[in-house]
CSV table of C-alpha atoms in Angstrom, one decimal:
chain,number,residue,atom,x,y,z
A,1371,MET,CA,-18.7,9.9,0.0
A,1372,ALA,CA,-17.7,11.5,3.4
A,1373,GLU,CA,-21.1,12.6,4.5
A,1374,LYS,CA,-22.3,8.8,3.7
A,1375,GLY,CA,-19.1,7.3,4.9
A,1376,ILE,CA,-18.6,5.6,1.7
A,1377,TYR,CA,-14.9,3.8,1.6
A,1378,LEU,CA,-12.0,5.0,-1.0
A,1379,VAL,CA,-9.3,2.9,-1.8
A,1380,PRO,CA,-7.6,4.9,-3.6
A,1381,THR,CA,-5.1,2.7,-5.5
A,1382,LEU,CA,-2.6,5.6,-6.3
A,1383,SER,CA,0.2,3.2,-6.7
A,1384,GLU,CA,-0.9,2.1,-10.4
A,1385,SER,CA,-0.6,5.1,-12.4
A,1386,TRP,CA,2.9,6.1,-10.5
A,1387,ILE,CA,4.9,2.8,-11.6
A,1388,ILE,CA,3.0,2.6,-15.4
A,1389,GLY,CA,4.1,6.3,-15.1
A,1390,TYR,CA,7.8,5.7,-13.9
A,1391,ARG,CA,8.7,2.0,-14.5
A,1392,GLY,CA,5.9,1.3,-17.2
A,1393,HIS,CA,8.6,0.1,-19.8
A,1394,GLU,CA,10.3,-2.6,-16.8
A,1395,VAL,CA,6.4,-4.5,-16.6
A,1396,GLY,CA,5.5,-4.1,-20.4
A,1397,ARG,CA,3.3,-0.9,-20.8
A,1398,PRO,CA,2.9,0.7,-24.2
A,1399,GLN,CA,4.2,4.0,-25.0
A,1400,TRP,CA,1.1,5.8,-25.0
A,1401,LEU,CA,-0.2,4.9,-21.3
A,1402,ILE,CA,3.0,5.7,-20.1
A,1403,ASP,CA,2.7,9.1,-20.8
A,1404,ALA,CA,-1.0,9.3,-19.6
A,1405,SER,CA,-0.5,7.7,-16.9
A,1406,LYS,CA,2.4,10.2,-15.9
A,1407,GLY,CA,0.5,13.6,-17.7
A,1408,HIS,CA,-2.5,12.9,-14.7
A,1409,LEU,CA,-0.2,11.8,-11.5
A,1410,ALA,CA,-1.1,15.6,-10.5
A,1411,GLU,CA,-4.3,15.4,-11.2
A,1412,ARG,CA,-4.8,12.1,-9.5
A,1413,MET,CA,-2.8,13.1,-6.1
A,1414,GLY,CA,-5.1,16.4,-6.0
A,1415,HIS,CA,-8.3,14.4,-6.1
A,1416,PHE,CA,-6.8,12.3,-3.4
A,1417,LYS,CA,-5.7,15.0,-1.4
A,1418,HIS,CA,-9.5,16.6,-1.5
A,1419,ALA,CA,-10.9,13.5,-0.2
A,1420,VAL,CA,-8.4,13.6,2.5
A,1421,ARG,CA,-9.1,16.7,3.3
A,1422,ALA,CA,-12.8,16.4,3.0
A,1423,GLY,CA,-12.4,13.2,5.9
A,1424,VAL,CA,-13.2,10.6,3.3
A,1425,LYS,CA,-12.4,6.9,5.0
A,1426,MET,CA,-10.0,5.1,3.4
A,1427,ALA,CA,-8.3,1.7,2.7
A,1428,VAL,CA,-4.7,0.5,1.2
A,1429,GLY,CA,-5.6,-1.5,-2.1
A,1430,THR,CA,-4.1,-1.8,-5.3
A,1431,ASP,CA,-4.9,-2.5,-8.5
A,1432,VAL,CA,-3.6,-4.3,-11.8
A,1433,ILE,CA,-0.1,-3.5,-11.2
A,1434,GLY,CA,0.8,-2.1,-7.3
A,1435,GLU,CA,3.2,-2.7,-4.5
A,1436,MET,CA,1.3,-2.2,-1.5
A,1437,VAL,CA,4.5,-0.5,-0.1
A,1438,ASP,CA,4.1,2.1,-2.6
A,1439,GLU,CA,0.8,2.7,-2.1
A,1440,MET,CA,0.9,3.6,1.6
A,1441,ARG,CA,3.9,6.0,0.9
A,1442,LEU,CA,1.8,7.9,-1.6
A,1443,MET,CA,-0.9,8.0,0.8
A,1444,ALA,CA,1.1,9.8,3.2
A,1445,ALA,CA,2.9,12.1,0.8
A,1446,GLY,CA,-0.8,13.1,0.1
A,1447,GLY,CA,-1.8,14.6,3.1
A,1448,LEU,CA,-2.5,11.3,5.7
A,1449,SER,CA,0.3,10.0,8.4
A,1450,ASN,CA,2.3,7.1,8.4
A,1451,MET,CA,-0.1,5.5,11.3
A,1452,GLU,CA,-3.3,7.0,9.8
A,1453,VAL,CA,-1.8,5.0,7.0
A,1454,ILE,CA,-1.4,1.9,8.7
A,1455,GLN,CA,-4.5,2.2,10.4
A,1456,CYS,CA,-6.1,2.6,6.3
A,1457,ALA,CA,-4.2,-0.9,6.1
A,1458,THR,CA,-5.3,-2.8,8.7
A,1459,LYS,CA,-8.3,-1.3,11.0
A,1460,ASN,CA,-10.2,0.6,8.0
A,1461,GLY,CA,-9.9,-2.7,5.7
A,1462,ALA,CA,-11.5,-4.7,8.5
A,1463,ASP,CA,-14.0,-2.6,8.5
A,1464,LEU,CA,-14.6,-2.1,4.9
A,1465,LEU,CA,-14.6,-5.7,4.4
A,1466,GLY,CA,-17.2,-6.3,7.6
A,1467,LEU,CA,-14.5,-8.1,9.3
A,1468,GLN,CA,-14.1,-5.8,11.9
A,1469,ASP,CA,-14.7,-7.8,14.9
A,1470,ASP,CA,-12.3,-10.3,13.7
A,1471,LEU,CA,-9.3,-8.5,11.9
A,1472,GLY,CA,-8.0,-5.0,11.7
A,1473,THR,CA,-6.9,-4.1,15.6
A,1474,VAL,CA,-4.7,-6.2,18.3
A,1475,GLU,CA,-7.3,-7.1,20.4
A,1476,VAL,CA,-8.8,-10.0,23.3
A,1477,GLY,CA,-11.3,-11.9,21.1
A,1478,LYS,CA,-10.0,-11.6,17.4
A,1479,LEU,CA,-8.0,-13.4,15.7
A,1480,ALA,CA,-4.2,-13.2,15.9
A,1481,ASP,CA,-2.9,-12.1,12.9
A,1482,LEU,CA,0.3,-9.9,12.3
A,1483,ALA,CA,2.9,-8.6,10.6
A,1484,ILE,CA,6.4,-8.3,12.0
A,1485,MET,CA,9.2,-6.6,10.9
A,1486,ASP,CA,12.7,-5.8,12.4
A,1487,SER,CA,11.9,-1.5,11.8
A,1488,ASP,CA,9.0,1.0,13.2
A,1489,PRO,CA,6.9,1.6,10.2
A,1490,VAL,CA,5.2,4.5,12.0
A,1491,ASN,CA,9.0,6.2,11.4
A,1492,ASP,CA,9.0,4.6,7.7
A,1493,LEU,CA,6.6,2.7,6.0
A,1494,GLY,CA,9.2,1.2,3.7
A,1495,ALA,CA,9.4,-1.0,7.0
A,1496,PHE,CA,6.3,-3.6,5.3
A,1497,SER,CA,8.9,-4.2,2.5
A,1498,ASP,CA,11.0,-6.2,5.1
A,1499,VAL,CA,8.0,-8.6,7.1
A,1500,ARG,CA,10.1,-11.0,9.3
A,1501,LEU,CA,7.2,-13.1,10.5
A,1502,THR,CA,4.1,-13.0,10.2
A,1503,VAL,CA,1.4,-14.4,12.8
A,1504,LYS,CA,-1.8,-15.7,11.1
A,1505,GLY,CA,-4.4,-17.3,13.1
A,1506,GLY,CA,-2.1,-17.4,16.7
A,1507,SER,CA,0.7,-19.4,14.2
A,1508,ILE,CA,3.5,-17.8,13.7
A,1509,TYR,CA,5.0,-18.5,10.3
A,1510,ASP,CA,8.7,-17.5,9.4
A,1511,VAL,CA,8.7,-15.3,6.2
A,1512,GLU,CA,12.3,-16.3,5.3
A,1513,ALA,CA,12.3,-20.2,5.9
A,1514,ILE,CA,9.5,-20.4,3.8
A,1515,ILE,CA,10.9,-19.1,1.1
A,1516,ARG,CA,14.0,-21.4,1.6
A,1517,ASN,CA,11.6,-24.4,2.1
A,1518,LEU,CA,9.7,-24.3,-1.1
A,1519,ASP,CA,13.3,-23.0,-2.6
A,1520,LEU,CA,11.7,-20.3,-3.9
A,1521,THR,CA,13.0,-17.2,-5.4
A,1522,ILE,CA,11.4,-14.0,-5.0
A,1523,LYS,CA,12.9,-11.1,-6.8
A,1524,ARG,CA,11.5,-8.1,-5.0
A,1525,PRO,CA,9.9,-5.3,-7.7
A,1526,ARG,CA,11.7,-2.3,-7.6
A,1527,GLU,CA,9.7,0.7,-5.0
A,1528,LEU,CA,8.9,4.1,-6.1
A,1529,ARG,CA,11.5,6.5,-5.8
A,1530,PRO,CA,11.1,9.3,-3.1
A,1531,GLU,CA,11.8,11.8,-6.2
A,1532,GLU,CA,9.2,10.0,-8.1
A,1533,ILE,CA,6.2,10.4,-5.0
A,1534,ALA,CA,7.2,13.8,-4.6
A,1535,ALA,CA,7.2,14.6,-8.1
A,1536,THR,CA,3.3,15.4,-7.9
A,1537,ALA,CA,2.9,15.6,-3.8
């Protein structure tokens, strides 16, 4: 993959969520056991890809939370900054949108997420986005939720010990 420049979107969080929260998300016991049973192997494959220099982007599968996915990628050997680049620059490149998205540069679309804390220090900052800028227009996330009278139930994030269990 590294030699050919093929991207990997590992979707690690699905296995961890099923393994540690399977009952909460309605998964059968056999799937919970199977998922938990292969966590170390999945992380091992991911670490091998990191060491090999495989290009990566961030994504989730059927279930999964982006913050959990990002934290697992960091536990697997990427720095927080590398994970952020996987979620932004690399994601845009993977989709062929690198001329418009992925980095903050003159001439690109102004698509940004603004949070109170620094995600380079803690990727959990992505759980608390305050403002979103899309195409140069600013959107207050909390105001949108209030105006639409939405009730947002945040999923329980994976606990550090769950992430570290096989890292």
